[in-house]
Short mmCIF file of C-alpha atoms in Angstrom, two decimals:
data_model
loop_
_atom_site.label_atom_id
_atom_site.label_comp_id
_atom_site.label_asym_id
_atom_site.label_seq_id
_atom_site.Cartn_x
_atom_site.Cartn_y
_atom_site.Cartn_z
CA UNK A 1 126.47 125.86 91.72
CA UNK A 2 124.66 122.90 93.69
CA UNK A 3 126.58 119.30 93.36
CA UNK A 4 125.65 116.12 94.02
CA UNK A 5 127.46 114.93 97.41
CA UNK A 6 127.74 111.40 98.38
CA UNK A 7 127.47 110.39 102.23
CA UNK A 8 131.73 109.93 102.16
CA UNK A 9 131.75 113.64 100.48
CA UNK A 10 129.62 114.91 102.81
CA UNK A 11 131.65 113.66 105.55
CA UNK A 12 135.04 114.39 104.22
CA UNK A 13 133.19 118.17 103.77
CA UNK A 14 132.23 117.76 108.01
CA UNK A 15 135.63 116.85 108.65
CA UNK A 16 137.28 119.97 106.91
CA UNK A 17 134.74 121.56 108.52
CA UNK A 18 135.56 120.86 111.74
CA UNK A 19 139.73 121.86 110.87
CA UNK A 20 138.49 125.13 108.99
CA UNK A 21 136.20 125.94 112.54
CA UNK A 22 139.34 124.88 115.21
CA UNK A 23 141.50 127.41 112.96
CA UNK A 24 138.74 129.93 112.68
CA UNK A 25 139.12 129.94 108.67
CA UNK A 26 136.30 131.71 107.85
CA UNK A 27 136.77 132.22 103.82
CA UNK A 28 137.72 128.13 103.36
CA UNK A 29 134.19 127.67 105.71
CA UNK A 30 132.67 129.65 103.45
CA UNK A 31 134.39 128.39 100.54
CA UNK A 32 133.26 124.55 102.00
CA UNK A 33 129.65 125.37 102.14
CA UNK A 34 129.06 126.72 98.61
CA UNK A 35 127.69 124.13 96.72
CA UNK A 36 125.88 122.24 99.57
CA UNK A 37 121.75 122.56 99.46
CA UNK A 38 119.77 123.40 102.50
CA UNK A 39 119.38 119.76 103.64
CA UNK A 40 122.87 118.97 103.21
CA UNK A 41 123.81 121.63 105.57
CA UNK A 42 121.61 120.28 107.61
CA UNK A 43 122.81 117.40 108.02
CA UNK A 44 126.30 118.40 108.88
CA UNK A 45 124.77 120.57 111.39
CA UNK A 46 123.28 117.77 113.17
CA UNK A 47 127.16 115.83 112.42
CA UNK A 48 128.93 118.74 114.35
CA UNK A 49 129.16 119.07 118.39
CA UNK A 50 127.11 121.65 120.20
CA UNK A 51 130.14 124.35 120.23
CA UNK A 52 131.48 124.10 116.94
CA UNK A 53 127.74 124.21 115.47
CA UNK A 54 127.17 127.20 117.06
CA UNK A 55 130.09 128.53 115.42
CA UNK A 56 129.14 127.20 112.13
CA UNK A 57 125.80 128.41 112.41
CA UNK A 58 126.65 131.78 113.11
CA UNK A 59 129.40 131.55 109.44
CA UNK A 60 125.56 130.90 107.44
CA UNK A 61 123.95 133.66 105.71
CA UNK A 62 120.36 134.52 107.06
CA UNK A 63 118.74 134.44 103.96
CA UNK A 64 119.38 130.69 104.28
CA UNK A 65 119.48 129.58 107.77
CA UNK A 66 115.46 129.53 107.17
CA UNK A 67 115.49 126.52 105.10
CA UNK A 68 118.06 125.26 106.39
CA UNK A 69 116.12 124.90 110.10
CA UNK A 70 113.65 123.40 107.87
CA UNK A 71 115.64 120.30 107.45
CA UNK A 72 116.96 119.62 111.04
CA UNK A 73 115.21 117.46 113.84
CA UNK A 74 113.57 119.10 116.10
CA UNK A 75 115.83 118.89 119.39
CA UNK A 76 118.97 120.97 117.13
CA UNK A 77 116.35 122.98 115.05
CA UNK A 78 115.26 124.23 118.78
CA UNK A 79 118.63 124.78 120.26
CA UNK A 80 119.58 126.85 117.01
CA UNK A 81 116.54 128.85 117.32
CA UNK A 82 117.43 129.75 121.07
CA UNK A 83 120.34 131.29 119.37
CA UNK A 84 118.15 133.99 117.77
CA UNK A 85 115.75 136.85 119.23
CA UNK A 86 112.41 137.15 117.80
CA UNK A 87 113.39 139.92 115.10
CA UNK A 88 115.86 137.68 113.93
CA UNK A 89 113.51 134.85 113.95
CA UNK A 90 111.01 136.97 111.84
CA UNK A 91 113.89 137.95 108.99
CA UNK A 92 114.82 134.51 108.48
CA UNK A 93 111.00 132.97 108.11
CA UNK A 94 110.41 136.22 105.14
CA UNK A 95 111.26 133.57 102.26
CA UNK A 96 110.00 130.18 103.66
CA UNK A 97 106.33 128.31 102.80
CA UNK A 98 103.99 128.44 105.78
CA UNK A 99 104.76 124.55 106.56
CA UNK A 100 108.50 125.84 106.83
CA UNK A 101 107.02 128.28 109.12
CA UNK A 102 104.73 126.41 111.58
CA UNK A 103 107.54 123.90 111.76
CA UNK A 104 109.65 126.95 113.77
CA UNK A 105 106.93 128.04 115.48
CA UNK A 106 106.13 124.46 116.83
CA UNK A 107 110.01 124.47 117.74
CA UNK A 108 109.58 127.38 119.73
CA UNK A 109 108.72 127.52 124.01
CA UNK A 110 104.97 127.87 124.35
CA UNK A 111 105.66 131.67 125.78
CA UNK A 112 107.43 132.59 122.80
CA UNK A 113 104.41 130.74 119.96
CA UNK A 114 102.36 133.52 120.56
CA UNK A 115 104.62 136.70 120.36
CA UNK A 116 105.88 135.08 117.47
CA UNK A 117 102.82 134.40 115.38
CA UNK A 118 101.49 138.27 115.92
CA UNK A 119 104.82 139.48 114.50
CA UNK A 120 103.91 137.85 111.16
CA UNK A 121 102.41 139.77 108.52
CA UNK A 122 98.79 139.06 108.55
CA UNK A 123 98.10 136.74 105.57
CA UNK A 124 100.81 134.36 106.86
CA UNK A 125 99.56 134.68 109.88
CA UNK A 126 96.25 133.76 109.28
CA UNK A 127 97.83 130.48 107.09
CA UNK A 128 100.15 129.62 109.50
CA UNK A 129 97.46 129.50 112.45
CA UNK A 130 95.32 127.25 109.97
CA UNK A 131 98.81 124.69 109.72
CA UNK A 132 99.03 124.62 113.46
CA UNK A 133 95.28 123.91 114.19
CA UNK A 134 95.89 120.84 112.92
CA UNK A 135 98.04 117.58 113.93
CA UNK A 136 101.93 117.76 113.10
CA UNK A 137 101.27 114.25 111.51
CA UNK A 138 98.77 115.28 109.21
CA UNK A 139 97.69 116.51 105.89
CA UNK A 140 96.29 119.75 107.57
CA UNK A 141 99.65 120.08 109.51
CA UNK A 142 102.21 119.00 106.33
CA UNK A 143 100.31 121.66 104.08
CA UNK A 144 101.43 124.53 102.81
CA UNK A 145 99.43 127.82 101.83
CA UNK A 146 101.24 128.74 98.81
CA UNK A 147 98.91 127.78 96.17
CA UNK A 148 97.40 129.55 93.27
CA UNK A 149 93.54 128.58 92.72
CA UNK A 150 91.10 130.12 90.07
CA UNK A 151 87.60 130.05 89.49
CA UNK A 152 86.09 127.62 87.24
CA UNK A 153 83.62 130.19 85.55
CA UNK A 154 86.77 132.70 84.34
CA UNK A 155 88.59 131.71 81.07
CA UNK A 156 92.10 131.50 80.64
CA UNK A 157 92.73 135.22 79.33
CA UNK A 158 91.83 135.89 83.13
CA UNK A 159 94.28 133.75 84.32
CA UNK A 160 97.36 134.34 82.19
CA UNK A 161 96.61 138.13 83.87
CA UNK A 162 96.38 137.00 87.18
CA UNK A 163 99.62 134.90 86.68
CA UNK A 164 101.72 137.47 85.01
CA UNK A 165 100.37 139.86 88.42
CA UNK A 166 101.72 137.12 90.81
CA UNK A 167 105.10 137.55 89.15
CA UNK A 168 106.47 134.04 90.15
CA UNK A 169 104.66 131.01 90.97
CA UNK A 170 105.20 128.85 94.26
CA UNK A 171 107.93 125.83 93.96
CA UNK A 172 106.78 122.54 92.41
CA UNK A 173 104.09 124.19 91.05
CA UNK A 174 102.52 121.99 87.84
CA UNK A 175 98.80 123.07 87.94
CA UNK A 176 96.54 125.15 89.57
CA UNK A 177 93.66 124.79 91.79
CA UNK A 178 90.19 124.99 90.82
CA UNK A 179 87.25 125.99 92.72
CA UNK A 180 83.95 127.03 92.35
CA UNK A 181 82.35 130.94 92.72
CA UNK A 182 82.03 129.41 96.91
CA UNK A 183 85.72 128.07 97.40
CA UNK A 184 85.30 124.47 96.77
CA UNK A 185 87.30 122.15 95.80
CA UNK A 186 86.52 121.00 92.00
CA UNK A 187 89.98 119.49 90.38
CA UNK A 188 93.44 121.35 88.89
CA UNK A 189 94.31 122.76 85.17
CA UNK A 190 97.44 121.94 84.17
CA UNK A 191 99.77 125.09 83.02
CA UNK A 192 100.76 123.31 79.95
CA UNK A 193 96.94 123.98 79.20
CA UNK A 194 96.90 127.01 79.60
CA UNK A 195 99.79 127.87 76.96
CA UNK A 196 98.28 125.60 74.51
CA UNK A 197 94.65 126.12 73.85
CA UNK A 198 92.66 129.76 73.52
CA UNK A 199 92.70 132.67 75.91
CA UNK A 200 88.75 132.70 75.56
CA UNK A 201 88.71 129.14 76.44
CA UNK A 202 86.45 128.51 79.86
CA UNK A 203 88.48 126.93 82.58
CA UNK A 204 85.45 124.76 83.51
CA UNK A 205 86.59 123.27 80.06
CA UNK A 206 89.70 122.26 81.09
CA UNK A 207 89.52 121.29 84.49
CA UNK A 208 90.48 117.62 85.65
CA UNK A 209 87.72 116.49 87.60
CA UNK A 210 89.72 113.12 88.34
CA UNK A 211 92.18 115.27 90.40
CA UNK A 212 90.89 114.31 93.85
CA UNK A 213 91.96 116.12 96.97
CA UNK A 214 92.69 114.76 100.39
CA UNK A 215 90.94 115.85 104.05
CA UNK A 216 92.88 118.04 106.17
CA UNK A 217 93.06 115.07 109.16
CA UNK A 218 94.22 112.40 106.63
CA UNK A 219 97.38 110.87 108.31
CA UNK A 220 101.10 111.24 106.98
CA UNK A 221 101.29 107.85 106.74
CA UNK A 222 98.36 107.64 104.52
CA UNK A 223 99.43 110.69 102.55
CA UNK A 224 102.86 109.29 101.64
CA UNK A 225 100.73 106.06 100.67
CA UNK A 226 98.74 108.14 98.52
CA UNK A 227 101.58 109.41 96.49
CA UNK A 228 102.93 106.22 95.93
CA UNK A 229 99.95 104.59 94.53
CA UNK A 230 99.01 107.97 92.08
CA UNK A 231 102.79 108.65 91.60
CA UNK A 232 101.51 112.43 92.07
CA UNK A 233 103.90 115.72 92.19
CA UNK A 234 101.24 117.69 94.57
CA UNK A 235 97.84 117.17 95.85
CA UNK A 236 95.54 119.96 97.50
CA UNK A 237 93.80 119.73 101.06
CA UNK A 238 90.72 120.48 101.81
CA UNK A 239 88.51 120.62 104.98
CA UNK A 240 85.92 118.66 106.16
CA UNK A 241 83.26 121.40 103.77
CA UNK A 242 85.71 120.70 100.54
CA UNK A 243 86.94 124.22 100.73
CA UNK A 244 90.67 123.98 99.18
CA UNK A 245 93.08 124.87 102.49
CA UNK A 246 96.63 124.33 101.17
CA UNK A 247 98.82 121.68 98.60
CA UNK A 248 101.37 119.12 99.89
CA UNK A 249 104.36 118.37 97.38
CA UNK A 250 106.34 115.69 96.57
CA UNK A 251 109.17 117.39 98.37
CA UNK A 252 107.30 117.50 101.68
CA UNK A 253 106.35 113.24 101.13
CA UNK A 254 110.14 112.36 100.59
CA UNK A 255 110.70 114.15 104.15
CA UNK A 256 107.78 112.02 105.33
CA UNK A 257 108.89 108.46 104.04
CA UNK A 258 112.45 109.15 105.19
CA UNK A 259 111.40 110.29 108.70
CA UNK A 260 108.74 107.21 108.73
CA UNK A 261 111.80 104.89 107.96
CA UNK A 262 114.08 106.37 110.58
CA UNK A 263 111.85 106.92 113.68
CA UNK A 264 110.55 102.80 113.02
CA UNK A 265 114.94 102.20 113.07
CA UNK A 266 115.33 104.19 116.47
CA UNK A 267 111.81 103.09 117.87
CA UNK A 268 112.67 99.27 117.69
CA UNK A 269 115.85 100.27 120.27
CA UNK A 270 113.89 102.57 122.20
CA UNK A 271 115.40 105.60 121.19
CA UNK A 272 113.90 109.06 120.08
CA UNK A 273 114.09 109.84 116.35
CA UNK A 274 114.35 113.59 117.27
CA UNK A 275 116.95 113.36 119.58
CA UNK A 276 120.54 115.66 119.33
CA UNK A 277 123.51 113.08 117.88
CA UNK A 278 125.41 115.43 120.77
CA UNK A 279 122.86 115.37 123.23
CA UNK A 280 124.22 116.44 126.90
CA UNK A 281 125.24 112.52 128.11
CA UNK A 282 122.67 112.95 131.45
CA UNK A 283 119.55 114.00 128.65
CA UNK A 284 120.82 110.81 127.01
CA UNK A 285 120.91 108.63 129.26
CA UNK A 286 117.63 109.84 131.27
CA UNK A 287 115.64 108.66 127.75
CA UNK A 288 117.36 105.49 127.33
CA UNK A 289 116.95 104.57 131.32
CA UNK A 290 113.12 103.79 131.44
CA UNK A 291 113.93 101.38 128.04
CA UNK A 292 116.68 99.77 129.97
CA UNK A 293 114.61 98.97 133.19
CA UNK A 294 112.20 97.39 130.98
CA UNK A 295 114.39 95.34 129.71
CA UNK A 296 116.08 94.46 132.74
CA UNK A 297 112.26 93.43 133.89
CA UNK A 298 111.75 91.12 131.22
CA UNK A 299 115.43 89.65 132.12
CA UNK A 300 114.39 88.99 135.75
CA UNK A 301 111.42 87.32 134.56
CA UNK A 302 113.18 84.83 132.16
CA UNK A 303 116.07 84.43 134.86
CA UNK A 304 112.76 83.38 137.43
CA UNK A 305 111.50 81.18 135.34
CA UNK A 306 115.19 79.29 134.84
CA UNK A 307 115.10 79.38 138.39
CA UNK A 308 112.24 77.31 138.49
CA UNK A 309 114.45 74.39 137.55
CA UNK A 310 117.57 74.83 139.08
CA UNK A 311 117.86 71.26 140.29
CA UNK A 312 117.58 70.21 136.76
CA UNK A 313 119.89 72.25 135.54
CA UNK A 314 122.37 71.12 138.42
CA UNK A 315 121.77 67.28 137.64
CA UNK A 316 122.23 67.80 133.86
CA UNK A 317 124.33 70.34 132.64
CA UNK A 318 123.92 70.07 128.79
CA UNK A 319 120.32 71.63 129.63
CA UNK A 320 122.65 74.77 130.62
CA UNK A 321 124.46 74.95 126.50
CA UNK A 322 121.41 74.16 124.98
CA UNK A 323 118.35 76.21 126.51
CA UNK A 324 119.95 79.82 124.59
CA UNK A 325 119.38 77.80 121.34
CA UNK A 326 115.72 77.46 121.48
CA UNK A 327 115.27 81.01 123.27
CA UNK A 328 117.43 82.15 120.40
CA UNK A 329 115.65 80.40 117.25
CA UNK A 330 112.35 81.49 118.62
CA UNK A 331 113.44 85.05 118.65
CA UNK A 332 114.37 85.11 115.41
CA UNK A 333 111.24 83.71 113.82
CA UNK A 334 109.37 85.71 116.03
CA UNK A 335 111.36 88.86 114.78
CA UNK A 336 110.54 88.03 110.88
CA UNK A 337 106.92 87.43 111.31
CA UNK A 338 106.68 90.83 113.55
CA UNK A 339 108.61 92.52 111.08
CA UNK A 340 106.37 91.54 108.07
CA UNK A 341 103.22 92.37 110.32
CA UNK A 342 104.40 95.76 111.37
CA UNK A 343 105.25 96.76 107.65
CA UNK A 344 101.73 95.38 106.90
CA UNK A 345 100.01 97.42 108.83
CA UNK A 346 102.53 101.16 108.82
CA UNK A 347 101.71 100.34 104.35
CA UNK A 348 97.42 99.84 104.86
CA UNK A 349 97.58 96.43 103.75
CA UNK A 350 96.60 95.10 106.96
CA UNK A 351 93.24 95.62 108.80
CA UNK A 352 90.35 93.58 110.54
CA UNK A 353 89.15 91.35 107.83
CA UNK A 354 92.62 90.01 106.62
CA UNK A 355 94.36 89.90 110.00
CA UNK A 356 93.79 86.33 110.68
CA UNK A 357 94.45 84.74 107.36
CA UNK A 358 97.68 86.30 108.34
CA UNK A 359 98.01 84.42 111.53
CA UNK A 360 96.80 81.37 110.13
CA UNK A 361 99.58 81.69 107.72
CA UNK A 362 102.11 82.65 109.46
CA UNK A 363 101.35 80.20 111.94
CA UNK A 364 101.50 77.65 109.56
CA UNK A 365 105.30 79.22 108.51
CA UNK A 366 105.91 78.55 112.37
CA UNK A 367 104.96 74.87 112.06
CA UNK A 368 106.69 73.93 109.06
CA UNK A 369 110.15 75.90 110.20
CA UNK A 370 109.26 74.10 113.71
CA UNK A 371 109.17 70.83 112.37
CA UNK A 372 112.11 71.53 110.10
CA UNK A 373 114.81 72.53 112.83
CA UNK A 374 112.98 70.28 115.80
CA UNK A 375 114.42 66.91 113.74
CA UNK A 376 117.74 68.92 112.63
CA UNK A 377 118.45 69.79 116.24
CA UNK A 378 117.61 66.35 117.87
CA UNK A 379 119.26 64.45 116.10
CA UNK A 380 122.06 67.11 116.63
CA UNK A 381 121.94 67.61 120.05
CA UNK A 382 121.31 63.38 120.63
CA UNK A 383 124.36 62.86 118.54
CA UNK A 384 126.45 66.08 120.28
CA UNK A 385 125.28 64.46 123.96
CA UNK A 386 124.78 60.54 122.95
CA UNK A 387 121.21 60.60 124.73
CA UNK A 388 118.61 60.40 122.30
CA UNK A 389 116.19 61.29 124.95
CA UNK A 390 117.26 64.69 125.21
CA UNK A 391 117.93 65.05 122.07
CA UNK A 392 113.77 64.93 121.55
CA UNK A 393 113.25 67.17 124.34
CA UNK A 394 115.73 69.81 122.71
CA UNK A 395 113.45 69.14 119.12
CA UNK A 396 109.83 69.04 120.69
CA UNK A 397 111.12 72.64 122.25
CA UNK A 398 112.34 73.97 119.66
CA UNK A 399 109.14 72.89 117.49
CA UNK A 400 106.74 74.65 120.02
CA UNK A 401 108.76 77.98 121.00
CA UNK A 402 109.52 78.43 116.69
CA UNK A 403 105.35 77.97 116.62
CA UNK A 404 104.55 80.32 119.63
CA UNK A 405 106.94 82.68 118.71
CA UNK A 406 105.40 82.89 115.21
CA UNK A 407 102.10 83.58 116.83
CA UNK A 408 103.19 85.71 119.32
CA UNK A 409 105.15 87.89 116.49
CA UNK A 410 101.83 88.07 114.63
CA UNK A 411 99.04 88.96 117.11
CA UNK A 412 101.63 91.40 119.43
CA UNK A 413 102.15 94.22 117.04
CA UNK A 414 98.34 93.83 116.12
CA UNK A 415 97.19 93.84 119.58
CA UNK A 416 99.53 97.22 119.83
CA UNK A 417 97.80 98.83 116.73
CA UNK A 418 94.54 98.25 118.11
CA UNK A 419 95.55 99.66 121.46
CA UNK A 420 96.85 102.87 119.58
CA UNK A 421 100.23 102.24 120.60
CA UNK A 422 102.85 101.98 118.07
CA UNK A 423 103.90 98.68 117.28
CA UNK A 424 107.52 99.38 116.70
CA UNK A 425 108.05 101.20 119.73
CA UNK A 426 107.13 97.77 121.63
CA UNK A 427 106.67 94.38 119.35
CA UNK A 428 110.40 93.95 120.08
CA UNK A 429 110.67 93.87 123.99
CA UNK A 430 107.62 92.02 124.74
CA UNK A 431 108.25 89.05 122.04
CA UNK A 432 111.79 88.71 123.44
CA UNK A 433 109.60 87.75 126.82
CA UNK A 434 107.65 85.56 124.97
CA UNK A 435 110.39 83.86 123.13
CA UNK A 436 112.59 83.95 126.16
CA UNK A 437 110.54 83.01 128.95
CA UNK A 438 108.74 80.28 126.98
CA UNK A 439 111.40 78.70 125.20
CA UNK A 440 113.15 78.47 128.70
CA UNK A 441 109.95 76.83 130.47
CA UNK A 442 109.11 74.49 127.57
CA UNK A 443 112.40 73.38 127.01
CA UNK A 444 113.12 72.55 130.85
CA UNK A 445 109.60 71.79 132.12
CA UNK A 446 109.92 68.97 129.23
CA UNK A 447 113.46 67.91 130.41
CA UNK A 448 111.93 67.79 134.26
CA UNK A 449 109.36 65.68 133.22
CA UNK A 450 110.61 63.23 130.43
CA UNK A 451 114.20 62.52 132.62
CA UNK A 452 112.70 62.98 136.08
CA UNK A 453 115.53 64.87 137.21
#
């Protein structure tokens, strides 16, 4: 029977894992997985190191290895799949929804898509084609086939028979869909309706025409959003024509907000969401390189610009201890305004005609915080130093970098949106410049000019 594992329990599980594997203890492996669903498997497949997953892979029944490959990212759901041949492959896809299955085919080398797909019997075929014609990251490519729909015009004598000929109904499954005599899209029945009114009642009668569906290209993002804001259980998709293609469930939009969450966590370092925990160190490192020389760009460029006023710094070396403060403050309240931005926009709440007010007002946070910690540092730093002069050249720095920064951390990630790059993948690395390289000339150019040094 399925339990409910906390993160330690799953990883005191991993660790007897990993005893049970080095002793080759194949009844206490066995005995360790019962009780763990697909996804926590998963999950301690991704945990384990390329040889003993293998291993452990190998210990898992077929009939589940399907689901489970469901649940892992895509770098160890590929390497576990190179495992198998292609009849293999085929035996472990006979249970799984067609999402399930265009998610392995996707994992798949390009050679091996097509070979694949023409193995399938035809009706998932067919279904699992439609999946992949569309975008990974949308409606169309989240769907899944499994649906039952009935026609409007039937009554519900009709469909108790054509339920009881199914035999079982797909998971998650609280209402059917309802089309008309063409295939389109009119709204659900609920099953509880069916079981409580007359089995000559008209299914036109009972339909819920405020059961809207969503287009086949509609994003993820705006898919989990719709979810949220109906608190739905499943939703059908339908094409461009309103013909009914496929349902996404609840299920499938937990997997989607929890993937969101973690690829905007890795993206803000520059790593890959998708990427093996036990990745081969030279893969690693070969992804993380081009993110480093970046960086290492923007360093130079800050370092040039300190360079700039190396005779000042010389002449007064408190300039050296307190120039990290102001880069350092405006980072920080560059970071929170990019941060509220970037959720802004990933949640729909931000757009073209609200943008600025945004700006404005997060300008205006920049000011007051700016004027705030510009008197609190100079009189600081005047007191720290006994020179009240630099102590206002330390506050009328910190006052403009807290105020640029603000700016900067509002218009970068919109400037990123609009160039259809994603603005946690970048906001970070270019307002660090910003902050950096401005906070550094501002702060010195000031001291250059006010104690002609």
């Amino acid at each position: 029977m399925s339990q409910i594992h906390t993160s330690s329990d799953k990883l005191h599980i991993t660790e007897q894992l990993y005893t049970a594997l080095s002793e080759q203890n194949t009844p206490y492996i066995q005995e360790l997985l019962q009780g763990l669903v697909a996804e926590e498997i998963a999950e301690i497949l991704e945990a384990t190191p390329p040889k003993e997953r293998d291993t452990l892979w190998a210990q898992l029944p077929s009939e589940t290895q399907g689901e489970i490959l469901g649940h892992t990212n895509d770098e160890v759901r590929s390497h576990l799949l190179s495992l198998l041949n292609q009849s293999e492959i085929i035996e472990l896809t006979e249970t799984l929804e067609t999402d399930d299955i265009a998610d392995i085919i996707q994992s798949l080398p390009e050679s091996d898509k097509e070979g694949m797909l023409q193995q399938l019997p035809e009706q998932d075929r067919e279904a699992v084609e439609t999946a992949l014609s569309y975008p990974e990251d949308t409606a169309g490519g989240l769907m899944s086939t499994d649906f039952i729909a009935v026609r409007s015009d039937v009554t519900i004598e009709v469909v108790m028979r054509l339920l009881r000929k199914v035999g079982s109904l797909p998971n998650d499954m609280v209402d059917l869909i309802v089309r008309d005599r063409d295939g389109q899209y009119q709204g659900t029945i609920k099953l509880n309706d069916l079981l409580v009114n007359d089995t000559d009642t008209l299914v036109a009668n009972l339909v819920d025409p405020n059961r809207f569906a969503i287009k086949a290209l509609t994003t993820d993002k705006e898919v989990a959003h719709i979810f949220e804001k109906n608190d739905l259980i499943s939703i059908a998709v339908v094409d461009e024509n309103n013909y009914v293609l496929g349902r996404i469930t609840i299920d499938d939009v937990v997997d989607i907000i929890r993937e969101d969450a973690e690829r905007s966590q890795m993206l803000s370092a520059g790593l890959d969401d998708e990427e093996d925990l036990f990745a081969p160190p030279l893969r690693s490192a070969k992804r993380r390189s081009f993110w480093l020389g970046i960086n290492l760009f923007t360093a130079i460029f800050a370092s040039i610009v300190i360079g700039f006023f190396e005779a000042t710094i010389q002449q007064i070396v408190a300039l050296a201890i307190l120039m990290p403060i102001v880069a350092s403050m405006g980072g920080i309240a560059g970071t929170q305004t990019a941060t509220i931005v970037i959720r802004a926009i990933a949640t729909g709440k931000l757009g073209s005609k609200n943008s600025y007010k945004l700006i404005y007002k997060e300008t205006s946070v920049g000011v007051l915080n700016g004027i705030l910690w510009a008197i609190m540092t100079s009189l600081a730093a005047g007191f720290w130093f006994q020179d009240g002069s630099l102590g206002l050249i330390f506050g009328a720095a910190m006052l403009i970098n807290l105020v640029a920064a603000a700016l900067a951390g509002a218009m970068i990630p919109l400037f990123l949106n609009k160039m259809k790059i994603d603005p946690a993948l970048a906001s970070g690395l270019m307002l660090t410049t910003v902050t950096d390289s401005l906070g550094f000339f501002v702060f010195l150019g000031l001291a250059t000019i006010i104690l002609k040094v």
